[in-house]
Amino acid sequence: MDTISIAIQKSGRLSEKSLELIRSCGIDFYADSRVLKASASGFPMDFLFVRDDDIPQYVADGVADAGIVGRNEYDESGIELEVVRDLKFASCRLSIAVPRGFSYDGLKSLEGKRIATSYPRILSRILRENGVNAEPVVVSGSVEITVEVGIADAIADLVSTGTTLKMNGLEEAECIYRSSAVMIARRDMPQEKREILDRLLERIDAVMLARHKKYILFNLPSDKLDEAAAIIGGMKSPTVTPLMDRGWVSVQSAVDEGRFWAVFENLRALGAEGILVMNIEKMTE
Ligand code: ATP
Ligand code: ZN
């Protein structure tokens, strides 16, 4: 039978979340992540553990059929593949940071300056789009020290909290690009492999959808049902079961996590009792 191979970062900020996502799809692997290759159990898939920078090229060459990588690495690679899902983890931003005292007033302030970055392709595209002429200084790591040592006037680097910048006397001036982990895939995948990938994606969607939903169950006087349904919103219609005690019903529904507390409080105010809230493991629309 056919299998697909998926490239995953060997060790770094993407590794754990990538494996966790795949595990929540009911797929596990035998070997530990120190080996290069591993087979999945319960799914026709192989894992390839590599450096994230190499993932787009491996997928392009067909060494792997798909891969999980930061959108920044994919865009920086300049390789054209199919981005099949935004996986929403490992979010970060590429930001311009300047030393304290640099008066920054938009990208124009970078005209003629040297900007250190590990993402010259992305940076150059954005500068070009904004009509700014600046000189990218390409460094592969420790971008934040380049101003201090005098090889750049400003930097463009990935930020998630901004603490590293502050420690190096820099201030985040402007976010110019946002990234999160994406699943990329070969464009020319044979039909059998494409079908396996689609099965994987269906599982990923079910897991991702469930992640920001809660399942809520409560008892309610039946004459309040319409109001409760309006509060819950979202889903087609809640499931309603009559209780032994006539005049009361048990209601269950999925609720968006972001709206959860508002829904909870409004249901309480409406007279809901015995509210039970559960995490959802998997879900389809
Ligand atoms: P490798 O050894 O595999 O080349 P790396 O050092 O290039 O690893 P990591 O630091 O593990 O890469 O980051 C992997 C990805 O995580 C980045 O490309 C980016 O998409 C994402 N990321 C999230 N937050 C941050 C952050 N604060 N700094 C850098 N990358 C981040
Ligand atoms: Zn890397």
PDB file of C-alpha atoms and ligand atoms in Angstrom:
ATOM      1  CA  MET A   1       0.000   0.000   0.000  1.00  0.00           C
ATOM      2  CA  ASP A   2       1.068   3.560  -0.610  1.00  0.00           C
ATOM      3  CA  THR A   3       2.301   5.787   2.164  1.00  0.00           C
ATOM      4  CA  ILE A   4       3.001   9.488   2.338  1.00  0.00           C
ATOM      5  CA  SER A   5       6.066  10.935   3.951  1.00  0.00           C
ATOM      6  CA  ILE A   6       5.887  14.089   5.944  1.00  0.00           C
ATOM      7  CA  ALA A   7       8.843  16.260   6.905  1.00  0.00           C
ATOM      8  CA  ILE A   8       8.840  17.611  10.434  1.00  0.00           C
ATOM      9  CA  GLN A   9      11.356  19.807  12.230  1.00  0.00           C
ATOM     10  CA  LYS A  10      13.775  17.582  14.125  1.00  0.00           C
ATOM     11  CA  SER A  11      14.140  19.833  17.114  1.00  0.00           C
ATOM     12  CA  GLY A  12      13.017  23.389  17.591  1.00  0.00           C
ATOM     13  CA  ARG A  13       9.971  25.537  18.075  1.00  0.00           C
ATOM     14  CA  LEU A  14       7.831  23.584  15.628  1.00  0.00           C
ATOM     15  CA  SER A  15       8.700  20.021  16.600  1.00  0.00           C
ATOM     16  CA  GLU A  16       6.612  19.427  19.666  1.00  0.00           C
ATOM     17  CA  LYS A  17       3.430  21.080  18.372  1.00  0.00           C
ATOM     18  CA  SER A  18       3.744  19.336  15.009  1.00  0.00           C
ATOM     19  CA  LEU A  19       3.977  15.921  16.659  1.00  0.00           C
ATOM     20  CA  GLU A  20       1.232  16.769  19.118  1.00  0.00           C
ATOM     21  CA  LEU A  21      -1.109  17.706  16.261  1.00  0.00           C
ATOM     22  CA  ILE A  22      -0.339  14.463  14.445  1.00  0.00           C
ATOM     23  CA  ARG A  23      -0.783  12.449  17.616  1.00  0.00           C
ATOM     24  CA  SER A  24      -4.189  14.004  18.229  1.00  0.00           C
ATOM     25  CA  CYS A  25      -5.100  12.710  14.770  1.00  0.00           C
ATOM     26  CA  GLY A  26      -4.643   9.209  16.173  1.00  0.00           C
ATOM     27  CA  ILE A  27      -1.267   8.750  14.500  1.00  0.00           C
ATOM     28  CA  ASP A  28       1.823   7.777  16.443  1.00  0.00           C
ATOM     29  CA  PHE A  29       5.333   6.712  15.536  1.00  0.00           C
ATOM     30  CA  TYR A  30       7.765   4.211  16.960  1.00  0.00           C
ATOM     31  CA  ALA A  31      11.242   5.692  16.822  1.00  0.00           C
ATOM     32  CA  ASP A  32      12.367   8.633  18.879  1.00  0.00           C
ATOM     33  CA  SER A  33      13.045  11.866  17.081  1.00  0.00           C
ATOM     34  CA  ARG A  34      16.814  11.415  17.065  1.00  0.00           C
ATOM     35  CA  VAL A  35      16.606   9.185  14.044  1.00  0.00           C
ATOM     36  CA  LEU A  36      16.033  10.682  10.621  1.00  0.00           C
ATOM     37  CA  LYS A  37      13.109   8.505   9.608  1.00  0.00           C
ATOM     38  CA  ALA A  38      10.238   6.812  11.398  1.00  0.00           C
ATOM     39  CA  SER A  39       7.082   4.991  10.352  1.00  0.00           C
ATOM     40  CA  ALA A  40       3.697   5.853  11.725  1.00  0.00           C
ATOM     41  CA  SER A  41       1.487   3.350  13.424  1.00  0.00           C
ATOM     42  CA  GLY A  42      -2.185   3.310  12.504  1.00  0.00           C
ATOM     43  CA  PHE A  43      -1.751   5.415   9.370  1.00  0.00           C
ATOM     44  CA  PRO A  44       0.117   4.970   6.063  1.00  0.00           C
ATOM     45  CA  MET A  45       2.683   7.639   6.773  1.00  0.00           C
ATOM     46  CA  ASP A  46       6.431   8.060   7.303  1.00  0.00           C
ATOM     47  CA  PHE A  47       8.099  10.856   9.197  1.00  0.00           C
ATOM     48  CA  LEU A  48      11.266  12.577   8.137  1.00  0.00           C
ATOM     49  CA  PHE A  49      12.920  14.614  10.904  1.00  0.00           C
ATOM     50  CA  VAL A  50      15.010  17.430   9.466  1.00  0.00           C
ATOM     51  CA  ARG A  51      16.027  21.082   9.924  1.00  0.00           C
ATOM     52  CA  ASP A  52      13.135  23.398   9.166  1.00  0.00           C
ATOM     53  CA  ASP A  53      15.137  25.325   6.529  1.00  0.00           C
ATOM     54  CA  ASP A  54      15.406  22.159   4.445  1.00  0.00           C
ATOM     55  CA  ILE A  55      11.726  21.246   4.482  1.00  0.00           C
ATOM     56  CA  PRO A  56      10.532  23.237   1.423  1.00  0.00           C
ATOM     57  CA  GLN A  57      13.374  21.820  -0.691  1.00  0.00           C
ATOM     58  CA  TYR A  58      12.724  18.243   0.443  1.00  0.00           C
ATOM     59  CA  VAL A  59       9.071  18.611  -0.469  1.00  0.00           C
ATOM     60  CA  ALA A  60       9.948  20.178  -3.815  1.00  0.00           C
ATOM     61  CA  ASP A  61      12.331  17.303  -4.588  1.00  0.00           C
ATOM     62  CA  GLY A  62       9.764  14.685  -3.594  1.00  0.00           C
ATOM     63  CA  VAL A  63      11.971  13.401  -0.760  1.00  0.00           C
ATOM     64  CA  ALA A  64       8.904  14.178   1.357  1.00  0.00           C
ATOM     65  CA  ASP A  65       5.352  14.549   0.060  1.00  0.00           C
ATOM     66  CA  ALA A  66       4.371  17.175   2.609  1.00  0.00           C
ATOM     67  CA  GLY A  67       5.887  19.057   5.498  1.00  0.00           C
ATOM     68  CA  ILE A  68       5.162  21.300   8.435  1.00  0.00           C
ATOM     69  CA  VAL A  69       7.133  24.537   8.420  1.00  0.00           C
ATOM     70  CA  GLY A  70       6.821  28.188   9.411  1.00  0.00           C
ATOM     71  CA  ARG A  71       5.228  30.266   6.647  1.00  0.00           C
ATOM     72  CA  ASN A  72       8.308  32.498   6.930  1.00  0.00           C
ATOM     73  CA  GLU A  73      10.645  29.651   5.963  1.00  0.00           C
ATOM     74  CA  TYR A  74       8.403  28.646   3.100  1.00  0.00           C
ATOM     75  CA  ASP A  75       8.147  32.186   1.719  1.00  0.00           C
ATOM     76  CA  GLU A  76      11.850  32.771   2.222  1.00  0.00           C
ATOM     77  CA  SER A  77      12.697  29.585   0.301  1.00  0.00           C
ATOM     78  CA  GLY A  78      11.197  31.053  -2.857  1.00  0.00           C
ATOM     79  CA  ILE A  79      10.043  27.543  -3.771  1.00  0.00           C
ATOM     80  CA  GLU A  80       6.517  27.149  -5.112  1.00  0.00           C
ATOM     81  CA  LEU A  81       4.523  24.462  -3.371  1.00  0.00           C
ATOM     82  CA  GLU A  82       0.950  24.095  -2.284  1.00  0.00           C
ATOM     83  CA  VAL A  83       0.098  25.502   1.158  1.00  0.00           C
ATOM     84  CA  VAL A  84      -2.627  23.056   2.135  1.00  0.00           C
ATOM     85  CA  ARG A  85      -3.380  24.275   5.688  1.00  0.00           C
ATOM     86  CA  ASP A  86      -2.560  27.074   8.063  1.00  0.00           C
ATOM     87  CA  LEU A  87      -2.033  25.189  11.314  1.00  0.00           C
ATOM     88  CA  LYS A  88      -2.226  28.297  13.516  1.00  0.00           C
ATOM     89  CA  PHE A  89       0.578  27.406  15.899  1.00  0.00           C
ATOM     90  CA  ALA A  90       4.104  28.845  16.265  1.00  0.00           C
ATOM     91  CA  SER A  91       2.718  32.290  15.487  1.00  0.00           C
ATOM     92  CA  CYS A  92       5.289  35.011  15.210  1.00  0.00           C
ATOM     93  CA  ARG A  93       5.835  38.278  13.390  1.00  0.00           C
ATOM     94  CA  LEU A  94       8.696  39.625  11.348  1.00  0.00           C
ATOM     95  CA  SER A  95       9.282  43.088  12.735  1.00  0.00           C
ATOM     96  CA  ILE A  96      11.551  46.007  12.114  1.00  0.00           C
ATOM     97  CA  ALA A  97      13.437  46.836  15.299  1.00  0.00           C
ATOM     98  CA  VAL A  98      15.557  49.918  15.779  1.00  0.00           C
ATOM     99  CA  PRO A  99      17.996  51.039  18.467  1.00  0.00           C
ATOM    100  CA  ARG A 100      16.690  53.386  21.136  1.00  0.00           C
ATOM    101  CA  GLY A 101      16.909  56.951  19.893  1.00  0.00           C
ATOM    102  CA  PHE A 102      16.262  56.033  16.232  1.00  0.00           C
ATOM    103  CA  SER A 103      13.270  58.089  15.223  1.00  0.00           C
ATOM    104  CA  TYR A 104      11.150  55.652  13.309  1.00  0.00           C
ATOM    105  CA  ASP A 105       8.265  56.940  11.267  1.00  0.00           C
ATOM    106  CA  GLY A 106       7.293  54.115   8.937  1.00  0.00           C
ATOM    107  CA  LEU A 107       9.330  52.114   6.443  1.00  0.00           C
ATOM    108  CA  LYS A 108      10.489  55.317   4.738  1.00  0.00           C
ATOM    109  CA  SER A 109      12.752  55.913   7.753  1.00  0.00           C
ATOM    110  CA  LEU A 110      14.801  52.944   6.542  1.00  0.00           C
ATOM    111  CA  GLU A 111      15.758  54.617   3.254  1.00  0.00           C
ATOM    112  CA  GLY A 112      19.484  54.075   2.673  1.00  0.00           C
ATOM    113  CA  LYS A 113      19.928  52.095   5.900  1.00  0.00           C
ATOM    114  CA  ARG A 114      21.497  48.688   6.450  1.00  0.00           C
ATOM    115  CA  ILE A 115      18.980  46.193   7.781  1.00  0.00           C
ATOM    116  CA  ALA A 116      20.167  42.892   9.207  1.00  0.00           C
ATOM    117  CA  THR A 117      17.897  39.914   8.725  1.00  0.00           C
ATOM    118  CA  SER A 118      17.734  36.173   8.145  1.00  0.00           C
ATOM    119  CA  TYR A 119      14.823  36.757   5.807  1.00  0.00           C
ATOM    120  CA  PRO A 120      16.291  38.821   2.937  1.00  0.00           C
ATOM    121  CA  ARG A 121      13.744  37.622   0.388  1.00  0.00           C
ATOM    122  CA  ILE A 122      10.706  38.558   2.479  1.00  0.00           C
ATOM    123  CA  LEU A 123      12.292  41.823   3.620  1.00  0.00           C
ATOM    124  CA  SER A 124      13.326  42.863   0.108  1.00  0.00           C
ATOM    125  CA  ARG A 125       9.852  42.165  -1.221  1.00  0.00           C
ATOM    126  CA  ILE A 126       8.247  44.353   1.436  1.00  0.00           C
ATOM    127  CA  LEU A 127      10.770  47.168   0.996  1.00  0.00           C
ATOM    128  CA  ARG A 128      10.244  47.023  -2.754  1.00  0.00           C
ATOM    129  CA  GLU A 129       6.463  47.113  -2.388  1.00  0.00           C
ATOM    130  CA  ASN A 130       6.843  50.214  -0.254  1.00  0.00           C
ATOM    131  CA  GLY A 131       9.321  51.915  -2.553  1.00  0.00           C
ATOM    132  CA  VAL A 132      12.102  51.937   0.030  1.00  0.00           C
ATOM    133  CA  ASN A 133      15.744  51.466  -0.939  1.00  0.00           C
ATOM    134  CA  ALA A 134      17.650  49.863   1.881  1.00  0.00           C
ATOM    135  CA  GLU A 135      20.448  47.358   2.062  1.00  0.00           C
ATOM    136  CA  PRO A 136      19.661  43.952   3.571  1.00  0.00           C
ATOM    137  CA  VAL A 137      22.560  42.523   5.573  1.00  0.00           C
ATOM    138  CA  VAL A 138      22.095  38.769   5.619  1.00  0.00           C
ATOM    139  CA  VAL A 139      22.965  36.963   8.847  1.00  0.00           C
ATOM    140  CA  SER A 140      21.885  33.478   9.776  1.00  0.00           C
ATOM    141  CA  GLY A 141      21.547  33.986  13.527  1.00  0.00           C
ATOM    142  CA  SER A 142      21.906  36.489  16.395  1.00  0.00           C
ATOM    143  CA  VAL A 143      20.345  39.195  14.276  1.00  0.00           C
ATOM    144  CA  GLU A 144      19.683  41.265  17.390  1.00  0.00           C
ATOM    145  CA  ILE A 145      23.368  41.971  18.056  1.00  0.00           C
ATOM    146  CA  THR A 146      24.164  43.371  14.596  1.00  0.00           C
ATOM    147  CA  VAL A 147      23.279  46.966  15.467  1.00  0.00           C
ATOM    148  CA  GLU A 148      25.384  46.939  18.619  1.00  0.00           C
ATOM    149  CA  VAL A 149      28.401  45.579  16.731  1.00  0.00           C
ATOM    150  CA  GLY A 150      27.968  48.141  13.992  1.00  0.00           C
ATOM    151  CA  ILE A 151      27.129  46.100  10.917  1.00  0.00           C
ATOM    152  CA  ALA A 152      23.522  47.283  10.644  1.00  0.00           C
ATOM    153  CA  ASP A 153      21.373  50.316  11.456  1.00  0.00           C
ATOM    154  CA  ALA A 154      18.192  48.358  12.107  1.00  0.00           C
ATOM    155  CA  ILE A 155      17.031  44.772  11.958  1.00  0.00           C
ATOM    156  CA  ALA A 156      14.103  42.737  10.657  1.00  0.00           C
ATOM    157  CA  ASP A 157      13.670  39.705  12.866  1.00  0.00           C
ATOM    158  CA  LEU A 158      11.098  37.238  14.120  1.00  0.00           C
ATOM    159  CA  VAL A 159       9.464  38.249  17.366  1.00  0.00           C
ATOM    160  CA  SER A 160       6.961  36.534  19.564  1.00  0.00           C
ATOM    161  CA  THR A 161       7.294  38.489  22.831  1.00  0.00           C
ATOM    162  CA  GLY A 162       9.928  41.148  22.240  1.00  0.00           C
ATOM    163  CA  THR A 163      12.071  40.384  25.319  1.00  0.00           C
ATOM    164  CA  THR A 164      15.191  39.463  23.331  1.00  0.00           C
ATOM    165  CA  LEU A 165      14.971  42.763  21.467  1.00  0.00           C
ATOM    166  CA  LYS A 166      14.768  44.764  24.689  1.00  0.00           C
ATOM    167  CA  MET A 167      17.742  42.903  26.142  1.00  0.00           C
ATOM    168  CA  ASN A 168      19.758  44.072  23.153  1.00  0.00           C
ATOM    169  CA  GLY A 169      18.746  47.717  23.365  1.00  0.00           C
ATOM    170  CA  LEU A 170      16.294  47.501  20.479  1.00  0.00           C
ATOM    171  CA  GLU A 171      12.695  48.518  20.160  1.00  0.00           C
ATOM    172  CA  GLU A 172      10.120  46.888  17.953  1.00  0.00           C
ATOM    173  CA  ALA A 173       9.141  49.584  15.469  1.00  0.00           C
ATOM    174  CA  GLU A 174       6.731  47.875  13.095  1.00  0.00           C
ATOM    175  CA  CYS A 175       5.455  44.435  12.227  1.00  0.00           C
ATOM    176  CA  ILE A 176       5.886  43.870   8.501  1.00  0.00           C
ATOM    177  CA  TYR A 177       4.853  40.211   8.119  1.00  0.00           C
ATOM    178  CA  ARG A 178       3.015  37.540  10.107  1.00  0.00           C
ATOM    179  CA  SER A 179       3.716  33.837  10.187  1.00  0.00           C
ATOM    180  CA  SER A 180       2.445  30.609  11.676  1.00  0.00           C
ATOM    181  CA  ALA A 181       3.092  26.962  10.924  1.00  0.00           C
ATOM    182  CA  VAL A 182       1.690  25.735   7.635  1.00  0.00           C
ATOM    183  CA  MET A 183       1.436  22.358   5.980  1.00  0.00           C
ATOM    184  CA  ILE A 184       3.005  22.423   2.544  1.00  0.00           C
ATOM    185  CA  ALA A 185       2.655  19.714  -0.075  1.00  0.00           C
ATOM    186  CA  ARG A 186       3.996  18.704  -3.456  1.00  0.00           C
ATOM    187  CA  ARG A 187       1.875  19.929  -6.315  1.00  0.00           C
ATOM    188  CA  ASP A 188       2.429  16.801  -8.425  1.00  0.00           C
ATOM    189  CA  MET A 189       1.424  14.190  -5.879  1.00  0.00           C
ATOM    190  CA  PRO A 190       0.142  10.888  -7.305  1.00  0.00           C
ATOM    191  CA  GLN A 191      -3.562  10.259  -6.773  1.00  0.00           C
ATOM    192  CA  GLU A 192      -3.045   7.515  -4.139  1.00  0.00           C
ATOM    193  CA  LYS A 193      -0.846   9.768  -2.039  1.00  0.00           C
ATOM    194  CA  ARG A 194      -3.199  12.716  -2.471  1.00  0.00           C
ATOM    195  CA  GLU A 195      -5.991  10.587  -1.027  1.00  0.00           C
ATOM    196  CA  ILE A 196      -3.912   9.760   2.043  1.00  0.00           C
ATOM    197  CA  LEU A 197      -3.026  13.423   2.483  1.00  0.00           C
ATOM    198  CA  ASP A 198      -6.713  14.337   2.255  1.00  0.00           C
ATOM    199  CA  ARG A 199      -7.513  11.823   4.980  1.00  0.00           C
ATOM    200  CA  LEU A 200      -4.833  13.366   7.165  1.00  0.00           C
ATOM    201  CA  LEU A 201      -6.151  16.873   6.481  1.00  0.00           C
ATOM    202  CA  GLU A 202      -9.675  15.808   7.362  1.00  0.00           C
ATOM    203  CA  ARG A 203      -8.406  14.597  10.726  1.00  0.00           C
ATOM    204  CA  ILE A 204      -6.404  17.775  11.254  1.00  0.00           C
ATOM    205  CA  ASP A 205      -9.489  19.878  10.517  1.00  0.00           C
ATOM    206  CA  ALA A 206     -11.528  17.896  13.041  1.00  0.00           C
ATOM    207  CA  VAL A 207      -8.883  18.386  15.709  1.00  0.00           C
ATOM    208  CA  MET A 208      -8.402  22.085  14.959  1.00  0.00           C
ATOM    209  CA  LEU A 209     -12.119  22.792  14.907  1.00  0.00           C
ATOM    210  CA  ALA A 210     -12.606  21.016  18.236  1.00  0.00           C
ATOM    211  CA  ARG A 211      -9.765  22.971  19.831  1.00  0.00           C
ATOM    212  CA  HIS A 212     -11.632  26.212  19.985  1.00  0.00           C
ATOM    213  CA  LYS A 213     -15.004  24.817  20.955  1.00  0.00           C
ATOM    214  CA  LYS A 214     -16.499  23.719  24.252  1.00  0.00           C
ATOM    215  CA  TYR A 215     -19.363  21.339  24.681  1.00  0.00           C
ATOM    216  CA  ILE A 216     -22.005  22.640  27.042  1.00  0.00           C
ATOM    217  CA  LEU A 217     -24.850  20.736  28.709  1.00  0.00           C
ATOM    218  CA  PHE A 218     -27.451  22.248  31.050  1.00  0.00           C
ATOM    219  CA  ASN A 219     -30.988  22.011  32.378  1.00  0.00           C
ATOM    220  CA  LEU A 220     -33.508  24.706  31.587  1.00  0.00           C
ATOM    221  CA  PRO A 221     -37.211  25.488  32.080  1.00  0.00           C
ATOM    222  CA  SER A 222     -38.683  24.511  28.709  1.00  0.00           C
ATOM    223  CA  ASP A 223     -40.377  27.881  28.184  1.00  0.00           C
ATOM    224  CA  LYS A 224     -36.904  29.469  28.058  1.00  0.00           C
ATOM    225  CA  LEU A 225     -35.737  27.321  25.164  1.00  0.00           C
ATOM    226  CA  ASP A 226     -36.016  29.909  22.397  1.00  0.00           C
ATOM    227  CA  GLU A 227     -34.076  32.458  24.396  1.00  0.00           C
ATOM    228  CA  ALA A 228     -31.392  29.885  25.206  1.00  0.00           C
ATOM    229  CA  ALA A 229     -31.043  28.944  21.547  1.00  0.00           C
ATOM    230  CA  ALA A 230     -30.554  32.627  20.699  1.00  0.00           C
ATOM    231  CA  ILE A 231     -27.841  32.927  23.361  1.00  0.00           C
ATOM    232  CA  ILE A 232     -26.015  29.845  22.158  1.00  0.00           C
ATOM    233  CA  GLY A 233     -26.230  30.815  18.466  1.00  0.00           C
ATOM    234  CA  GLY A 234     -23.707  29.162  16.159  1.00  0.00           C
ATOM    235  CA  MET A 235     -24.655  25.524  15.623  1.00  0.00           C
ATOM    236  CA  LYS A 236     -27.723  24.625  13.564  1.00  0.00           C
ATOM    237  CA  SER A 237     -29.837  23.812  16.598  1.00  0.00           C
ATOM    238  CA  PRO A 238     -29.077  22.567  20.087  1.00  0.00           C
ATOM    239  CA  THR A 239     -30.043  19.015  21.088  1.00  0.00           C
ATOM    240  CA  VAL A 240     -32.987  19.089  23.497  1.00  0.00           C
ATOM    241  CA  THR A 241     -34.009  16.151  25.717  1.00  0.00           C
ATOM    242  CA  PRO A 242     -37.056  16.201  28.004  1.00  0.00           C
ATOM    243  CA  LEU A 243     -36.406  15.630  31.704  1.00  0.00           C
ATOM    244  CA  MET A 244     -38.557  13.526  34.071  1.00  0.00           C
ATOM    245  CA  ASP A 245     -39.526  16.756  35.729  1.00  0.00           C
ATOM    246  CA  ARG A 246     -42.001  18.112  33.192  1.00  0.00           C
ATOM    247  CA  GLY A 247     -41.428  21.707  32.362  1.00  0.00           C
ATOM    248  CA  TRP A 248     -37.657  21.168  32.251  1.00  0.00           C
ATOM    249  CA  VAL A 249     -35.389  20.117  29.441  1.00  0.00           C
ATOM    250  CA  SER A 250     -31.732  19.184  29.107  1.00  0.00           C
ATOM    251  CA  VAL A 251     -29.933  21.114  26.376  1.00  0.00           C
ATOM    252  CA  GLN A 252     -26.569  20.385  24.748  1.00  0.00           C
ATOM    253  CA  SER A 253     -24.540  22.234  22.190  1.00  0.00           C
ATOM    254  CA  ALA A 254     -21.042  23.199  21.080  1.00  0.00           C
ATOM    255  CA  VAL A 255     -20.005  26.788  21.771  1.00  0.00           C
ATOM    256  CA  ASP A 256     -17.072  28.850  20.476  1.00  0.00           C
ATOM    257  CA  GLU A 257     -14.457  29.162  23.172  1.00  0.00           C
ATOM    258  CA  GLY A 258     -14.129  32.896  22.573  1.00  0.00           C
ATOM    259  CA  ARG A 259     -17.806  33.433  23.363  1.00  0.00           C
ATOM    260  CA  PHE A 260     -17.961  30.828  26.070  1.00  0.00           C
ATOM    261  CA  TRP A 261     -18.082  33.010  29.201  1.00  0.00           C
ATOM    262  CA  ALA A 262     -20.673  35.367  27.745  1.00  0.00           C
ATOM    263  CA  VAL A 263     -22.861  32.380  26.832  1.00  0.00           C
ATOM    264  CA  PHE A 264     -22.342  30.867  30.276  1.00  0.00           C
ATOM    265  CA  GLU A 265     -23.325  34.040  32.131  1.00  0.00           C
ATOM    266  CA  ASN A 266     -26.351  34.712  29.929  1.00  0.00           C
ATOM    267  CA  LEU A 267     -27.582  31.138  30.389  1.00  0.00           C
ATOM    268  CA  ARG A 268     -27.183  31.453  34.159  1.00  0.00           C
ATOM    269  CA  ALA A 269     -29.165  34.675  34.070  1.00  0.00           C
ATOM    270  CA  LEU A 270     -31.861  32.915  32.047  1.00  0.00           C
ATOM    271  CA  GLY A 271     -32.243  30.245  34.730  1.00  0.00           C
ATOM    272  CA  ALA A 272     -30.067  27.415  33.434  1.00  0.00           C
ATOM    273  CA  GLU A 273     -28.988  24.915  36.084  1.00  0.00           C
ATOM    274  CA  GLY A 274     -26.452  22.112  36.344  1.00  0.00           C
ATOM    275  CA  ILE A 275     -24.257  23.563  33.615  1.00  0.00           C
ATOM    276  CA  LEU A 276     -21.638  21.062  32.529  1.00  0.00           C
ATOM    277  CA  VAL A 277     -18.761  22.071  30.244  1.00  0.00           C
ATOM    278  CA  MET A 278     -16.515  19.663  28.379  1.00  0.00           C
ATOM    279  CA  ASN A 279     -13.571  19.835  26.024  1.00  0.00           C
ATOM    280  CA  ILE A 280     -14.243  18.454  22.584  1.00  0.00           C
ATOM    281  CA  GLU A 281     -11.629  16.094  21.235  1.00  0.00           C
ATOM    282  CA  LYS A 282     -12.617  15.973  17.563  1.00  0.00           C
ATOM    283  CA  MET A 283     -15.402  17.563  15.606  1.00  0.00           C
ATOM    284  CA  THR A 284     -16.737  18.153  12.107  1.00  0.00           C
ATOM    285  CA  GLU A 285     -18.784  21.080  10.858  1.00  0.00           C
TER     286      GLU A 285
HETATM  287  P1  ATP B   1      16.444  24.435  12.791  1.00  0.00           P
HETATM  288  O1  ATP B   1      17.531  23.920  13.661  1.00  0.00           O
HETATM  289  O2  ATP B   1      15.431  23.362  12.487  1.00  0.00           O
HETATM  290  O3  ATP B   1      16.944  25.139  11.567  1.00  0.00           O
HETATM  291  P2  ATP B   1      15.640  27.087  13.682  1.00  0.00           P
HETATM  292  O4  ATP B   1      16.544  27.548  14.754  1.00  0.00           O
HETATM  293  O5  ATP B   1      15.799  27.615  12.305  1.00  0.00           O
HETATM  294  O6  ATP B   1      15.637  25.484  13.690  1.00  0.00           O
HETATM  295  P3  ATP B   1      13.347  27.621  15.396  1.00  0.00           P
HETATM  296  O7  ATP B   1      13.960  28.663  16.249  1.00  0.00           O
HETATM  297  O8  ATP B   1      13.057  26.290  16.000  1.00  0.00           O
HETATM  298  O9  ATP B   1      14.138  27.404  14.021  1.00  0.00           O
HETATM  299  O10 ATP B   1      12.010  28.249  14.801  1.00  0.00           O
HETATM  300  C1  ATP B   1      11.223  27.530  13.904  1.00  0.00           C
HETATM  301  C2  ATP B   1      10.063  28.417  13.478  1.00  0.00           C
HETATM  302  O11 ATP B   1       9.277  28.767  14.604  1.00  0.00           O
HETATM  303  C3  ATP B   1      10.408  29.751  12.852  1.00  0.00           C
HETATM  304  O12 ATP B   1      10.768  29.639  11.501  1.00  0.00           O
HETATM  305  C4  ATP B   1       9.110  30.504  13.023  1.00  0.00           C
HETATM  306  O13 ATP B   1       8.177  30.146  12.004  1.00  0.00           O
HETATM  307  C5  ATP B   1       8.573  29.963  14.351  1.00  0.00           C
HETATM  308  N1  ATP B   1       8.683  30.900  15.488  1.00  0.00           N
HETATM  309  C6  ATP B   1       7.725  31.168  16.402  1.00  0.00           C
HETATM  310  N2  ATP B   1       8.121  32.068  17.300  1.00  0.00           N
HETATM  311  C7  ATP B   1       9.368  32.411  16.985  1.00  0.00           C
HETATM  312  C8  ATP B   1      10.329  33.310  17.570  1.00  0.00           C
HETATM  313  N3  ATP B   1      10.065  34.054  18.637  1.00  0.00           N
HETATM  314  N4  ATP B   1      11.535  33.371  17.008  1.00  0.00           N
HETATM  315  C9  ATP B   1      11.841  32.606  15.943  1.00  0.00           C
HETATM  316  N5  ATP B   1      10.971  31.765  15.356  1.00  0.00           N
HETATM  317  C10 ATP B   1       9.750  31.661  15.859  1.00  0.00           C
HETATM  318 ZN    ZN B   2      16.089  26.707  10.706  1.00  0.00          ZN
END
